[in-house]
mmCIF file of C-alpha atoms in Angstrom:
data_model
loop_
_atom_site.group_PDB
_atom_site.id
_atom_site.type_symbol
_atom_site.label_atom_id
_atom_site.label_comp_id
_atom_site.label_asym_id
_atom_site.label_seq_id
_atom_site.Cartn_x
_atom_site.Cartn_y
_atom_site.Cartn_z
ATOM 1 C CA UNK A 99 0.000 0.000 0.000
ATOM 2 C CA UNK A 100 1.338 3.419 -0.960
ATOM 3 C CA UNK A 101 1.778 5.921 1.839
ATOM 4 C CA UNK A 102 -0.490 8.472 0.132
ATOM 5 C CA UNK A 103 -3.174 7.586 -2.393
ATOM 6 C CA UNK A 104 -4.807 10.133 -4.654
ATOM 7 C CA UNK A 105 -7.165 9.518 -7.551
ATOM 8 C CA UNK A 106 -5.358 10.860 -10.640
ATOM 9 C CA UNK A 107 -8.570 11.757 -12.467
ATOM 10 C CA UNK A 108 -8.868 13.462 -14.830
ATOM 11 C CA UNK A 109 -11.864 15.232 -13.349
ATOM 12 C CA UNK A 110 -13.958 17.451 -15.602
ATOM 13 C CA UNK A 111 -16.666 19.734 -14.189
ATOM 14 C CA UNK A 112 -18.772 22.646 -15.487
ATOM 15 C CA UNK A 113 -18.025 26.162 -14.330
ATOM 16 C CA UNK A 114 -19.705 26.950 -11.012
ATOM 17 C CA UNK A 115 -19.678 23.344 -9.760
ATOM 18 C CA UNK A 116 -18.439 22.262 -6.355
ATOM 19 C CA UNK A 117 -15.302 20.156 -6.698
ATOM 20 C CA UNK A 118 -14.236 17.542 -4.156
ATOM 21 C CA UNK A 119 -10.662 16.244 -4.201
ATOM 22 C CA UNK A 120 -9.491 13.552 -1.810
ATOM 23 C CA UNK A 121 -6.456 11.696 -0.501
ATOM 24 C CA UNK A 122 -6.083 8.751 1.821
ATOM 25 C CA UNK A 123 -2.959 7.880 3.736
ATOM 26 C CA UNK A 124 -1.603 5.028 5.804
ATOM 27 C CA UNK A 125 0.960 6.661 8.125
ATOM 28 C CA UNK A 126 -0.759 7.613 11.383
ATOM 29 C CA UNK A 127 2.220 9.827 12.287
ATOM 30 C CA UNK A 128 1.226 12.424 9.696
ATOM 31 C CA UNK A 129 0.101 15.620 11.399
ATOM 32 C CA UNK A 130 0.617 18.350 8.801
ATOM 33 C CA UNK A 131 -1.498 18.344 5.679
ATOM 34 C CA UNK A 132 -1.205 20.533 2.636
ATOM 35 C CA UNK A 133 -2.785 21.046 -0.742
ATOM 36 C CA UNK A 134 -0.763 22.370 -3.648
ATOM 37 C CA UNK A 135 -1.977 23.536 -7.045
ATOM 38 C CA UNK A 136 0.243 22.985 -10.056
ATOM 39 C CA UNK A 137 -0.387 24.523 -13.442
ATOM 40 C CA UNK A 138 1.126 22.765 -16.436
ATOM 41 C CA UNK A 139 4.932 22.877 -16.380
ATOM 42 C CA UNK A 140 4.995 25.238 -13.375
ATOM 43 C CA UNK A 141 6.089 24.768 -9.777
ATOM 44 C CA UNK A 142 3.531 23.592 -7.177
ATOM 45 C CA UNK A 143 1.866 26.498 -5.365
ATOM 46 C CA UNK A 144 0.779 26.120 -1.740
ATOM 47 C CA UNK A 145 -3.015 26.487 -1.426
ATOM 48 C CA UNK A 146 -3.973 25.250 2.012
ATOM 49 C CA UNK A 147 -2.160 24.149 5.164
ATOM 50 C CA UNK A 148 -3.840 22.296 8.033
ATOM 51 C CA UNK A 149 -2.476 20.930 11.266
ATOM 52 C CA UNK A 150 -4.125 17.803 12.685
ATOM 53 C CA UNK A 151 -7.864 17.229 12.261
ATOM 54 C CA UNK A 152 -10.509 19.791 11.392
ATOM 55 C CA UNK A 153 -11.566 22.210 8.708
ATOM 56 C CA UNK A 154 -9.948 25.290 7.275
ATOM 57 C CA UNK A 155 -11.546 27.729 4.900
ATOM 58 C CA UNK A 156 -9.914 30.280 2.610
ATOM 59 C CA UNK A 157 -12.194 31.991 0.134
ATOM 60 C CA UNK A 158 -13.638 29.383 -2.219
ATOM 61 C CA UNK A 159 -11.385 26.653 -0.811
ATOM 62 C CA UNK A 160 -12.061 24.414 2.193
ATOM 63 C CA UNK A 161 -9.656 21.786 3.471
ATOM 64 C CA UNK A 162 -10.830 18.979 5.734
ATOM 65 C CA UNK A 163 -8.758 16.468 7.667
ATOM 66 C CA UNK A 164 -10.184 13.358 9.297
ATOM 67 C CA UNK A 165 -7.293 11.676 11.070
ATOM 68 C CA UNK A 166 -9.465 8.851 12.416
ATOM 69 C CA UNK A 167 -10.222 7.803 8.836
ATOM 70 C CA UNK A 168 -6.825 8.904 7.468
ATOM 71 C CA UNK A 169 -8.660 10.933 4.849
ATOM 72 C CA UNK A 170 -8.227 14.505 3.672
ATOM 73 C CA UNK A 171 -10.314 16.564 1.287
ATOM 74 C CA UNK A 172 -10.190 19.820 -0.604
ATOM 75 C CA UNK A 173 -13.436 21.451 -1.691
ATOM 76 C CA UNK A 174 -13.572 24.173 -4.313
ATOM 77 C CA UNK A 175 -16.797 26.173 -4.471
ATOM 78 C CA UNK A 176 -17.990 28.069 -7.538
ATOM 79 C CA UNK A 177 -15.219 26.546 -9.616
ATOM 80 C CA UNK A 178 -13.720 28.695 -12.364
ATOM 81 C CA UNK A 179 -11.846 27.801 -15.570
ATOM 82 C CA UNK A 180 -8.764 29.314 -13.910
ATOM 83 C CA UNK A 181 -8.969 26.501 -11.315
ATOM 84 C CA UNK A 182 -8.037 24.016 -14.049
ATOM 85 C CA UNK A 183 -4.773 22.510 -12.815
ATOM 86 C CA UNK A 184 -3.352 19.480 -11.062
ATOM 87 C CA UNK A 185 -4.000 19.385 -7.318
ATOM 88 C CA UNK A 186 -1.481 17.611 -5.107
ATOM 89 C CA UNK A 187 -2.026 16.597 -1.517
ATOM 90 C CA UNK A 188 1.036 16.472 0.717
ATOM 91 C CA UNK A 189 1.634 15.530 4.321
ATOM 92 C CA UNK A 190 4.357 15.117 6.903
ATOM 93 C CA UNK A 191 4.907 13.943 10.461
ATOM 94 C CA UNK A 192 6.612 17.203 11.368
ATOM 95 C CA UNK A 193 10.165 18.221 10.432
ATOM 96 C CA UNK A 194 10.212 15.379 7.936
ATOM 97 C CA UNK A 195 10.090 15.517 4.154
ATOM 98 C CA UNK A 196 6.661 15.940 2.602
ATOM 99 C CA UNK A 197 5.049 12.882 1.056
ATOM 100 C CA UNK A 198 2.956 13.782 -1.971
ATOM 101 C CA UNK A 199 0.023 12.163 -3.683
ATOM 102 C CA UNK A 200 0.376 11.750 -7.424
ATOM 103 C CA UNK A 201 -2.071 14.590 -8.095
ATOM 104 C CA UNK A 202 -5.560 14.926 -9.528
ATOM 105 C CA UNK A 203 -5.938 16.711 -12.852
ATOM 106 C CA UNK A 204 -8.966 19.038 -12.814
ATOM 107 C CA UNK A 205 -10.597 20.723 -15.801
ATOM 108 C CA UNK A 206 -13.318 23.326 -15.277
ATOM 109 C CA UNK A 207 -15.285 23.839 -18.451
ATOM 110 C CA UNK A 208 -16.787 27.280 -19.189
ATOM 111 C CA UNK B 46 5.987 34.288 -7.263
ATOM 112 C CA UNK B 47 7.150 32.019 -4.417
ATOM 113 C CA UNK B 48 10.491 33.782 -3.960
ATOM 114 C CA UNK B 49 12.410 30.598 -4.818
ATOM 115 C CA UNK B 50 14.494 30.850 -7.974
ATOM 116 C CA UNK B 51 15.920 28.059 -10.094
ATOM 117 C CA UNK B 52 18.294 28.096 -13.039
ATOM 118 C CA UNK B 53 18.367 27.113 -15.780
ATOM 119 C CA UNK B 54 14.731 26.735 -16.859
ATOM 120 C CA UNK B 55 15.572 24.158 -19.492
ATOM 121 C CA UNK B 56 18.519 21.831 -20.033
ATOM 122 C CA UNK B 57 19.045 19.552 -22.997
ATOM 123 C CA UNK B 58 22.002 17.224 -22.847
ATOM 124 C CA UNK B 59 23.222 13.814 -23.945
ATOM 125 C CA UNK B 60 23.476 10.516 -22.119
ATOM 126 C CA UNK B 61 26.597 10.166 -20.037
ATOM 127 C CA UNK B 62 26.929 13.892 -19.425
ATOM 128 C CA UNK B 63 26.922 15.828 -16.145
ATOM 129 C CA UNK B 64 24.772 18.846 -15.310
ATOM 130 C CA UNK B 65 24.331 21.211 -12.377
ATOM 131 C CA UNK B 66 21.005 22.686 -11.313
ATOM 132 C CA UNK B 67 20.944 25.738 -9.096
ATOM 133 C CA UNK B 68 18.431 26.931 -6.509
ATOM 134 C CA UNK B 69 18.173 30.091 -4.405
ATOM 135 C CA UNK B 70 15.740 29.783 -1.478
ATOM 136 C CA UNK B 71 13.372 32.447 -0.197
ATOM 137 C CA UNK B 72 15.054 35.098 1.885
ATOM 138 C CA UNK B 73 15.515 33.784 5.423
ATOM 139 C CA UNK B 74 14.685 30.138 4.660
ATOM 140 C CA UNK B 75 17.349 27.749 5.906
ATOM 141 C CA UNK B 76 15.976 24.517 4.444
ATOM 142 C CA UNK B 77 16.243 23.510 0.808
ATOM 143 C CA UNK B 78 14.586 20.435 -0.668
ATOM 144 C CA UNK B 79 15.076 18.857 -4.073
ATOM 145 C CA UNK B 80 12.355 16.901 -5.866
ATOM 146 C CA UNK B 81 12.113 15.055 -9.144
ATOM 147 C CA UNK B 82 8.817 14.980 -11.010
ATOM 148 C CA UNK B 83 8.206 12.570 -13.852
ATOM 149 C CA UNK B 84 4.922 11.604 -15.475
ATOM 150 C CA UNK B 85 4.723 8.117 -14.015
ATOM 151 C CA UNK B 86 6.299 8.691 -10.589
ATOM 152 C CA UNK B 87 4.800 11.976 -9.466
ATOM 153 C CA UNK B 88 6.764 14.263 -7.159
ATOM 154 C CA UNK B 89 9.611 12.342 -5.526
ATOM 155 C CA UNK B 90 11.694 13.727 -2.683
ATOM 156 C CA UNK B 91 15.428 13.523 -3.335
ATOM 157 C CA UNK B 92 17.302 15.313 -0.560
ATOM 158 C CA UNK B 93 17.044 18.066 2.063
ATOM 159 C CA UNK B 94 19.657 20.471 3.346
ATOM 160 C CA UNK B 95 19.328 22.646 6.410
ATOM 161 C CA UNK B 96 21.751 25.520 6.908
ATOM 162 C CA UNK B 97 24.469 23.776 4.938
ATOM 163 C CA UNK B 98 24.061 20.302 6.407
ATOM 164 C CA UNK B 99 22.346 17.314 4.849
ATOM 165 C CA UNK B 100 19.162 16.705 6.857
ATOM 166 C CA UNK B 101 17.256 13.946 5.036
ATOM 167 C CA UNK B 102 17.705 11.725 2.035
ATOM 168 C CA UNK B 103 15.023 10.234 -0.144
ATOM 169 C CA UNK B 104 15.132 8.316 -3.394
ATOM 170 C CA UNK B 105 18.311 9.932 -4.632
ATOM 171 C CA UNK B 106 20.535 7.930 -6.959
ATOM 172 C CA UNK B 107 24.246 7.592 -6.227
ATOM 173 C CA UNK B 108 24.908 9.415 -9.513
ATOM 174 C CA UNK B 109 23.188 12.466 -8.020
ATOM 175 C CA UNK B 110 24.626 14.706 -5.339
ATOM 176 C CA UNK B 111 23.759 18.039 -3.818
ATOM 177 C CA UNK B 112 25.185 20.679 -1.552
ATOM 178 C CA UNK B 113 24.105 23.879 0.167
ATOM 179 C CA UNK B 114 26.536 26.770 0.295
ATOM 180 C CA UNK B 115 27.124 29.342 3.068
ATOM 181 C CA UNK B 116 24.883 31.841 1.277
ATOM 182 C CA UNK B 117 22.183 29.100 1.437
ATOM 183 C CA UNK B 118 21.859 28.561 -2.286
ATOM 184 C CA UNK B 119 21.957 24.912 -3.318
ATOM 185 C CA UNK B 120 23.137 22.932 -6.293
ATOM 186 C CA UNK B 121 22.018 19.519 -7.500
ATOM 187 C CA UNK B 122 24.597 17.664 -9.575
ATOM 188 C CA UNK B 123 23.459 14.907 -11.901
ATOM 189 C CA UNK B 124 26.138 12.771 -13.548
ATOM 190 C CA UNK B 125 26.359 9.855 -15.992
ATOM 191 C CA UNK B 126 22.944 10.925 -17.209
ATOM 192 C CA UNK B 127 20.529 8.350 -18.581
ATOM 193 C CA UNK B 128 17.392 8.760 -20.676
ATOM 194 C CA UNK B 129 15.297 7.989 -17.608
ATOM 195 C CA UNK B 130 16.674 11.033 -15.793
ATOM 196 C CA UNK B 131 14.621 13.287 -18.051
ATOM 197 C CA UNK B 132 12.181 15.020 -15.716
ATOM 198 C CA UNK B 133 11.255 18.247 -14.007
ATOM 199 C CA UNK B 134 13.492 19.024 -11.047
ATOM 200 C CA UNK B 135 12.070 21.285 -8.369
ATOM 201 C CA UNK B 136 13.669 22.995 -5.464
ATOM 202 C CA UNK B 137 11.613 24.076 -2.451
ATOM 203 C CA UNK B 138 12.512 26.041 0.640
ATOM 204 C CA UNK B 139 11.047 26.462 4.096
ATOM 205 C CA UNK B 140 11.766 28.165 7.377
ATOM 206 C CA UNK B 141 11.477 26.123 10.597
ATOM 207 C CA UNK B 142 7.921 25.053 9.732
ATOM 208 C CA UNK B 143 6.545 22.364 7.452
ATOM 209 C CA UNK B 144 5.201 24.464 4.606
ATOM 210 C CA UNK B 145 7.437 24.373 1.565
ATOM 211 C CA UNK B 146 7.547 26.912 -1.242
ATOM 212 C CA UNK B 147 8.501 25.661 -4.655
ATOM 213 C CA UNK B 148 10.555 27.210 -7.391
ATOM 214 C CA UNK B 149 9.559 27.168 -11.068
ATOM 215 C CA UNK B 150 11.613 24.061 -11.804
ATOM 216 C CA UNK B 151 14.281 22.991 -14.279
ATOM 217 C CA UNK B 152 13.173 20.810 -17.175
ATOM 218 C CA UNK B 153 15.923 18.323 -17.998
ATOM 219 C CA UNK B 154 15.867 16.464 -21.286
ATOM 220 C CA UNK B 155 18.455 13.739 -21.839
ATOM 221 C CA UNK B 156 18.821 12.657 -25.454
#
């Protein structure tokens, strides 16, 4: 079993839809959870950072962490064509290298 | 703009050659991380330096080496290049926390 599993998609949604992106993980030591957005051939850009369980909201983005289920989610409300990118989940146990999911490719169609 | 810079943007070279990739971290960040991203493997951690010292090692081949200099910039050296080394190479930096900020990457093509 891989340490971090992420559905690669691709995921295609109409503009204005709510998008749900998910990752599961196996290492119970993970405490720091991040979502990165990567446009084609660009560097990953940090979107959301969450420590331990709970929700965090930033504009149209909401990150959720359920440590009991080892499951994290990113929700995008009112999705826009500019949200079309690959979304990578990442996590660490603290002062350890990040472990990334393989990324989910999202297309938002106008 | 993350504040992390990488040079060059593109590198095209032949098998068996050696190349050096350069990274300058965000101002004040002491940690530098190197990652390799290929289509089938995703983003793979290679190595981390903290204030000039090697801190953690990931799936880095023996043909690859890195160092961090006193001014905190870092270089990744790739030698005896093979076709399979063609990939995007990213550098990221962080302060004492766990959030990492990525540079724009170097695209390496080995012919």
